[in-house]
Each structure stands twice: as C-alpha cells, then as structure tokens.
mmCIF file of C-alpha atoms and ligand atoms in Angstrom:
data_model
loop_
_atom_site.group_PDB
_atom_site.id
_atom_site.type_symbol
_atom_site.label_atom_id
_atom_site.label_comp_id
_atom_site.label_asym_id
_atom_site.label_seq_id
_atom_site.Cartn_x
_atom_site.Cartn_y
_atom_site.Cartn_z
ATOM 1 C CA MET A 1 8.123 -1.347 34.188
ATOM 2 C CA ASN A 2 6.698 -4.680 33.156
ATOM 3 C CA TYR A 3 4.154 -5.261 30.425
ATOM 4 C CA ALA A 4 1.238 -7.273 31.798
ATOM 5 C CA VAL A 5 1.009 -9.263 28.550
ATOM 6 C CA PRO A 6 3.622 -9.790 25.818
ATOM 7 C CA ALA A 7 4.162 -6.558 23.859
ATOM 8 C CA ALA A 8 3.665 -6.809 20.098
ATOM 9 C CA PRO A 9 6.996 -6.884 18.264
ATOM 10 C CA VAL A 10 7.901 -3.908 16.062
ATOM 11 C CA THR A 11 7.304 -4.806 12.429
ATOM 12 C CA HIS A 12 10.274 -3.785 10.331
ATOM 13 C CA LEU A 13 11.352 -3.668 6.714
ATOM 14 C CA GLU A 14 14.762 -4.041 5.123
ATOM 15 C CA ILE A 15 16.567 -1.003 3.718
ATOM 16 C CA VAL A 16 18.588 -1.369 0.527
ATOM 17 C CA GLY A 17 22.289 -0.768 1.141
ATOM 18 C CA SER A 18 21.998 -0.703 4.928
ATOM 19 C CA THR A 19 22.018 -3.097 7.839
ATOM 20 C CA ASP A 20 19.565 -0.775 9.612
ATOM 21 C CA VAL A 21 15.892 -1.659 9.286
ATOM 22 C CA PHE A 22 12.830 0.558 8.961
ATOM 23 C CA PRO A 23 10.368 0.302 11.892
ATOM 24 C CA VAL A 24 6.779 0.309 10.642
ATOM 25 C CA ASN A 25 4.531 2.598 12.648
ATOM 26 C CA ARG A 26 1.170 3.079 10.896
ATOM 27 C CA ILE A 27 0.104 2.200 7.367
ATOM 28 C CA PHE A 28 -2.075 4.749 5.571
ATOM 29 C CA CYS A 29 -3.521 3.802 2.194
ATOM 30 C CA VAL A 30 -4.930 6.147 -0.441
ATOM 31 C CA GLY A 31 -8.132 4.967 -2.094
ATOM 32 C CA ARG A 32 -8.871 5.289 -5.839
ATOM 33 C CA ASN A 33 -5.826 7.304 -6.828
ATOM 34 C CA TYR A 34 -5.620 6.293 -10.492
ATOM 35 C CA ALA A 35 -8.526 7.344 -12.739
ATOM 36 C CA ALA A 36 -8.790 4.058 -14.646
ATOM 37 C CA HIS A 37 -8.930 2.106 -11.371
ATOM 38 C CA ALA A 38 -11.633 4.414 -9.973
ATOM 39 C CA ARG A 39 -13.660 3.669 -13.121
ATOM 40 C CA GLU A 40 -13.203 -0.104 -12.823
ATOM 41 C CA MET A 41 -14.462 0.152 -9.232
ATOM 42 C CA GLY A 42 -17.620 1.833 -10.534
ATOM 43 C CA LYS A 43 -16.725 5.350 -9.384
ATOM 44 C CA ASP A 44 -16.316 8.647 -11.195
ATOM 45 C CA PRO A 45 -12.629 9.611 -11.222
ATOM 46 C CA GLU A 46 -13.297 13.207 -10.272
ATOM 47 C CA ARG A 47 -10.444 14.915 -8.509
ATOM 48 C CA ASP A 48 -12.299 14.789 -5.222
ATOM 49 C CA PRO A 49 -10.093 15.186 -2.172
ATOM 50 C CA PRO A 50 -8.134 11.999 -1.496
ATOM 51 C CA PHE A 51 -9.443 9.564 1.109
ATOM 52 C CA PHE A 52 -7.503 7.186 3.291
ATOM 53 C CA PHE A 53 -7.923 3.943 5.136
ATOM 54 C CA MET A 54 -5.453 2.159 7.375
ATOM 55 C CA LYS A 55 -3.893 -1.211 7.865
ATOM 56 C CA PRO A 56 -2.307 -2.409 11.110
ATOM 57 C CA ALA A 57 1.501 -2.415 11.304
ATOM 58 C CA ASN A 58 1.470 -6.216 11.244
ATOM 59 C CA ALA A 59 -0.099 -6.096 7.787
ATOM 60 C CA ALA A 60 3.404 -5.269 6.551
ATOM 61 C CA VAL A 61 5.404 -8.334 5.639
ATOM 62 C CA GLN A 62 8.820 -8.359 4.027
ATOM 63 C CA ALA A 63 8.845 -9.167 0.331
ATOM 64 C CA GLY A 64 11.681 -8.959 -2.138
ATOM 65 C CA GLN A 65 13.368 -10.326 -5.193
ATOM 66 C CA SER A 66 13.381 -13.853 -3.822
ATOM 67 C CA GLU A 67 9.984 -15.432 -3.490
ATOM 68 C CA SER A 68 8.095 -14.987 -0.239
ATOM 69 C CA ARG A 69 4.714 -16.335 0.793
ATOM 70 C CA ILE A 70 1.550 -14.932 2.269
ATOM 71 C CA PRO A 71 -1.339 -16.996 3.564
ATOM 72 C CA TYR A 72 -4.684 -17.005 1.756
ATOM 73 C CA PRO A 73 -6.759 -15.106 4.330
ATOM 74 C CA PRO A 74 -9.929 -16.469 5.909
ATOM 75 C CA MET A 75 -13.504 -15.436 5.137
ATOM 76 C CA THR A 76 -12.996 -14.441 1.497
ATOM 77 C CA ALA A 77 -13.566 -15.965 -1.918
ATOM 78 C CA ASN A 78 -12.250 -12.915 -3.812
ATOM 79 C CA PHE A 79 -8.700 -12.062 -2.734
ATOM 80 C CA HIS A 80 -7.398 -9.205 -4.903
ATOM 81 C CA HIS A 81 -3.960 -7.837 -5.712
ATOM 82 C CA GLU A 82 -3.289 -4.086 -5.802
ATOM 83 C CA ILE A 83 0.236 -3.128 -6.834
ATOM 84 C CA GLU A 84 1.277 0.192 -5.299
ATOM 85 C CA LEU A 85 4.116 2.631 -4.836
ATOM 86 C CA VAL A 86 4.945 2.688 -1.112
ATOM 87 C CA VAL A 87 6.260 5.791 0.653
ATOM 88 C CA ALA A 88 8.196 5.479 3.922
ATOM 89 C CA ILE A 89 8.029 8.583 6.112
ATOM 90 C CA GLY A 90 11.302 9.524 7.801
ATOM 91 C CA ARG A 91 10.398 12.792 9.465
ATOM 92 C CA GLY A 92 7.076 13.562 11.077
ATOM 93 C CA GLY A 93 5.024 16.716 10.931
ATOM 94 C CA LYS A 94 1.579 18.246 10.708
ATOM 95 C CA ASP A 95 0.167 20.728 8.226
ATOM 96 C CA ILE A 96 3.011 19.909 5.880
ATOM 97 C CA THR A 97 2.994 21.993 2.702
ATOM 98 C CA VAL A 98 3.063 20.380 -0.722
ATOM 99 C CA ASP A 99 6.363 22.122 -1.441
ATOM 100 C CA ASP A 100 7.966 20.694 1.711
ATOM 101 C CA ALA A 101 6.269 17.288 1.646
ATOM 102 C CA LEU A 102 8.942 15.277 -0.128
ATOM 103 C CA SER A 103 11.542 16.305 2.453
ATOM 104 C CA HIS A 104 9.604 14.089 4.898
ATOM 105 C CA VAL A 105 10.117 10.970 2.777
ATOM 106 C CA TYR A 106 12.770 8.504 3.899
ATOM 107 C CA GLY A 107 12.403 6.208 0.930
ATOM 108 C CA TYR A 108 10.235 4.251 -1.477
ATOM 109 C CA ALA A 109 9.340 0.614 -2.050
ATOM 110 C CA VAL A 110 7.109 -1.679 -4.082
ATOM 111 C CA GLY A 111 4.095 -2.993 -2.202
ATOM 112 C CA LEU A 112 0.839 -4.881 -2.498
ATOM 113 C CA ASP A 113 -2.405 -3.745 -0.885
ATOM 114 C CA MET A 114 -3.977 -7.200 -0.694
ATOM 115 C CA THR A 115 -7.728 -6.909 -0.402
ATOM 116 C CA ARG A 116 -10.634 -9.172 0.504
ATOM 117 C CA ARG A 117 -12.688 -7.548 -2.243
ATOM 118 C CA ASP A 118 -15.946 -9.334 -1.424
ATOM 119 C CA LEU A 119 -15.814 -8.077 2.165
ATOM 120 C CA GLN A 120 -14.764 -4.568 1.101
ATOM 121 C CA LEU A 121 -17.583 -4.204 -1.431
ATOM 122 C CA ASP A 122 -20.145 -5.633 0.975
ATOM 123 C CA ALA A 123 -19.052 -3.048 3.567
ATOM 124 C CA ARG A 124 -19.084 -0.285 0.949
ATOM 125 C CA GLU A 125 -22.645 -1.127 -0.066
ATOM 126 C CA LYS A 126 -23.785 -1.108 3.551
ATOM 127 C CA GLY A 127 -21.958 2.121 4.392
ATOM 128 C CA ARG A 128 -19.773 0.256 6.873
ATOM 129 C CA PRO A 129 -16.005 0.551 7.470
ATOM 130 C CA TRP A 130 -13.674 -1.328 5.095
ATOM 131 C CA GLU A 131 -11.602 -2.912 7.870
ATOM 132 C CA PHE A 132 -12.427 -6.552 7.222
ATOM 133 C CA GLY A 133 -11.709 -6.044 3.523
ATOM 134 C CA LYS A 134 -8.427 -4.208 3.935
ATOM 135 C CA SER A 135 -6.953 -4.435 7.414
ATOM 136 C CA PHE A 136 -5.564 -7.811 8.295
ATOM 137 C CA ARG A 137 -2.248 -9.458 9.058
ATOM 138 C CA ASP A 138 0.118 -9.992 6.098
ATOM 139 C CA SER A 139 -2.098 -7.932 3.775
ATOM 140 C CA ALA A 140 0.749 -5.580 2.807
ATOM 141 C CA PRO A 141 3.776 -7.382 1.350
ATOM 142 C CA ILE A 142 6.397 -4.647 0.869
ATOM 143 C CA GLY A 143 9.821 -4.848 -0.746
ATOM 144 C CA PRO A 144 13.011 -3.397 0.722
ATOM 145 C CA ILE A 145 12.967 0.370 1.130
ATOM 146 C CA HIS A 146 15.148 2.362 -1.242
ATOM 147 C CA PRO A 147 16.323 5.518 0.555
ATOM 148 C CA VAL A 148 15.765 8.830 -1.212
ATOM 149 C CA ALA A 149 19.438 9.441 -0.539
ATOM 150 C CA SER A 150 20.234 6.706 -3.096
ATOM 151 C CA VAL A 151 17.363 6.710 -5.601
ATOM 152 C CA GLY A 152 16.001 10.258 -5.375
ATOM 153 C CA GLN A 153 12.294 11.080 -5.383
ATOM 154 C CA VAL A 154 9.921 8.813 -7.297
ATOM 155 C CA THR A 155 7.516 10.981 -9.275
ATOM 156 C CA GLY A 156 7.046 8.719 -12.298
ATOM 157 C CA GLY A 157 7.986 5.381 -13.786
ATOM 158 C CA ALA A 158 6.341 2.146 -14.809
ATOM 159 C CA ILE A 159 4.329 0.260 -12.194
ATOM 160 C CA ALA A 160 3.299 -3.281 -13.076
ATOM 161 C CA LEU A 161 2.092 -6.612 -11.775
ATOM 162 C CA THR A 162 2.033 -10.050 -13.336
ATOM 163 C CA VAL A 163 0.388 -13.179 -11.968
ATOM 164 C CA ASN A 164 1.959 -16.483 -12.989
ATOM 165 C CA GLY A 165 3.810 -14.538 -15.686
ATOM 166 C CA HIS A 166 0.697 -12.977 -17.229
ATOM 167 C CA ALA A 167 0.254 -9.180 -17.238
ATOM 168 C CA ARG A 168 -2.477 -7.940 -14.878
ATOM 169 C CA GLN A 169 -1.689 -4.336 -13.962
ATOM 170 C CA HIS A 170 0.377 -1.784 -15.830
ATOM 171 C CA SER A 171 0.521 1.987 -15.530
ATOM 172 C CA ASP A 172 2.862 4.826 -14.646
ATOM 173 C CA VAL A 173 3.289 6.524 -11.283
ATOM 174 C CA LYS A 174 2.808 9.801 -13.205
ATOM 175 C CA GLU A 175 -0.876 8.806 -13.467
ATOM 176 C CA LEU A 176 -1.473 9.262 -9.733
ATOM 177 C CA ILE A 177 -4.457 11.598 -9.283
ATOM 178 C CA TRP A 178 -2.948 12.856 -6.016
ATOM 179 C CA SER A 179 0.848 12.946 -6.117
ATOM 180 C CA VAL A 180 2.988 11.682 -3.256
ATOM 181 C CA ALA A 181 3.620 15.275 -2.135
ATOM 182 C CA GLU A 182 -0.074 16.167 -2.267
ATOM 183 C CA SER A 183 -1.079 13.015 -0.377
ATOM 184 C CA ILE A 184 1.432 13.706 2.399
ATOM 185 C CA ALA A 185 0.308 17.340 2.699
ATOM 186 C CA TYR A 186 -3.385 16.427 2.746
ATOM 187 C CA LEU A 187 -3.012 13.578 5.248
ATOM 188 C CA SER A 188 -0.911 15.698 7.606
ATOM 189 C CA GLN A 189 -3.781 18.167 7.985
ATOM 190 C CA TYR A 190 -5.854 15.423 9.610
ATOM 191 C CA GLU A 191 -3.232 13.441 11.468
ATOM 192 C CA PRO A 192 0.323 14.418 12.395
ATOM 193 C CA LEU A 193 2.671 12.114 10.539
ATOM 194 C CA GLU A 194 5.301 10.231 12.511
ATOM 195 C CA PRO A 195 8.615 8.648 11.549
ATOM 196 C CA GLY A 196 7.957 5.067 10.511
ATOM 197 C CA ASP A 197 4.587 5.802 8.953
ATOM 198 C CA ILE A 198 3.960 4.162 5.592
ATOM 199 C CA ILE A 199 1.753 5.521 2.843
ATOM 200 C CA MET A 200 0.476 3.144 0.171
ATOM 201 C CA THR A 201 -0.355 5.481 -2.686
ATOM 202 C CA GLY A 202 -3.107 3.578 -4.503
ATOM 203 C CA THR A 203 -3.325 1.048 -7.279
ATOM 204 C CA PRO A 204 -3.724 1.397 -11.044
ATOM 205 C CA GLU A 205 -6.327 -0.474 -13.053
ATOM 206 C CA GLY A 206 -6.330 -4.230 -13.555
ATOM 207 C CA VAL A 207 -7.068 -5.436 -10.037
ATOM 208 C CA ALA A 208 -8.252 -9.040 -9.982
ATOM 209 C CA ALA A 209 -8.314 -12.136 -7.848
ATOM 210 C CA VAL A 210 -5.509 -14.501 -6.985
ATOM 211 C CA VAL A 211 -5.966 -18.055 -5.806
ATOM 212 C CA ARG A 212 -3.847 -20.397 -3.718
ATOM 213 C CA GLY A 213 -0.532 -21.137 -5.400
ATOM 214 C CA ASP A 214 -0.468 -18.011 -7.606
ATOM 215 C CA LEU A 215 2.810 -16.108 -7.948
ATOM 216 C CA MET A 216 2.567 -12.303 -8.064
ATOM 217 C CA GLU A 217 5.508 -10.327 -9.410
ATOM 218 C CA GLY A 218 5.202 -6.593 -8.863
ATOM 219 C CA SER A 219 7.536 -3.789 -9.796
ATOM 220 C CA VAL A 220 7.985 -0.050 -9.830
ATOM 221 C CA GLU A 221 10.663 1.349 -12.113
ATOM 222 C CA GLY A 222 13.835 1.950 -10.115
ATOM 223 C CA LEU A 223 12.609 0.054 -7.044
ATOM 224 C CA GLY A 224 13.025 -3.537 -8.179
ATOM 225 C CA THR A 225 10.598 -6.443 -8.175
ATOM 226 C CA ILE A 226 8.828 -8.299 -5.411
ATOM 227 C CA ARG A 227 7.788 -11.926 -5.812
ATOM 228 C CA VAL A 228 4.983 -13.050 -3.547
ATOM 229 C CA ARG A 229 3.250 -16.405 -3.688
ATOM 230 C CA VAL A 230 -0.166 -17.069 -2.210
ATOM 231 C CA ALA A 231 0.347 -20.129 -0.057
ATOM 232 C CA ASP A 232 -1.463 -23.388 -0.884
HETATM 233 MN MN1 MN B 301 -5.015 0.106 -2.559
#
C-alpha cells in the first residue's frame, strides 16, 4: 500500500527513565476545572459536568528542563499561558468507572495549554467552536512523561507557572473540580479512549498573556519543570 501524499509523522513525547517514547494520539482538554479560574473567565464555578475540547496531535511539542521554543502564533494579540497537569492514557476503554479510571493512566507530565485568548473569547461570544483559539500546531508544550510505575498516581501537589521569573499561576492539583479519575470516566462515556490519548486537565487561576521573548517555567510537584520560551 502506498500513501498518495506524505503521511503525517506520529508526534511523540519522551518518557522519563526509558528510551521508548509515547506516541500522541488525540489531545483532550478539560475546560474550567479550577473554581478560581472559572471565576476569572467570568463563569460561575458550579460543579456542572465537565466539558472538553480537543487539540490536534501536532499541538504537542516536547518541552523539558532545558529551554525549548515555541513560535508566537499568527492572528492573535493575546497569547495566553495555561499551566496544566497532563495525563497520558496507556490503556483504552469506554464507560470506564471512576474506581477503575486510574488503571488506564500510563503516566503524568507538566504541560501548557497555550491559547489565542482573543480568538477563543470572540468564538465564545458568538457561540462558535473554540478551534482557532485552542487548536493549533505547537500549542501544547509537554514535558517528559513520568510513568505511574515510577511516580505513582498524581492526585495533589503544587502546580505553578512563572514568566521571566515572576509568579503568574499557583495552585494545587487537589483543587481540580473534576479529578483525573472523574474526567477519564466522564470522557469515556462519550468517546472510547485509546492508548496514546492525552488529557490536559485544566488550568488554575492566573492566566495571562505572554509576548515574544518571554520565558515560561511551569511545574507540577513530582513531575519536574518545563522551560518554554516564546520565540522572537
Ligand atoms: Mn486549558
């Protein structure tokens, strides 16, 4: 069999302690999953059912302890950082129960849900999809994946982001409105999960813009730090 046009390469992420890499399938993102962030976005942080949006696999870009770069994307004047706990799915399934959900997790990482906020809010106001605000190449810098086998499950711990050394976002993963297990269970009712799927679990308060040249340093306790510079 020959592909009629070049096939897209498989996006992959490094795995801590392994020479294997993690193949990125789909990227699901939870919206407004910390109460203080829901409030800063002008929404009531009721415990409504979670909602999801997606990014393409090529949104994922390897980040890590040593500085990496992402381009400043086109068509925005308000490019926002969202530091998030990232879940890498190792085993697929549908209608997964909350009790069984964490057994589907391969590992965890630190990630950024980079957002063209002006385009997202414009779409929100018009009742249109968020794609142009959220779903674009290199919009999800993600650190190396820490396997559950080495670090255990991540159910709490500090999550933080600085820009040029100044604090911007700080919270605790315990503050998630919908836990990792609940998000997996809920999502799997709507769409069977597959190995390689990524779930970005939502950002805490303090989202704000970055400009060309800014250095973002994001961390989740136990999962290290990623350093990502917005290219000039
Ligand atoms: Mn987000």
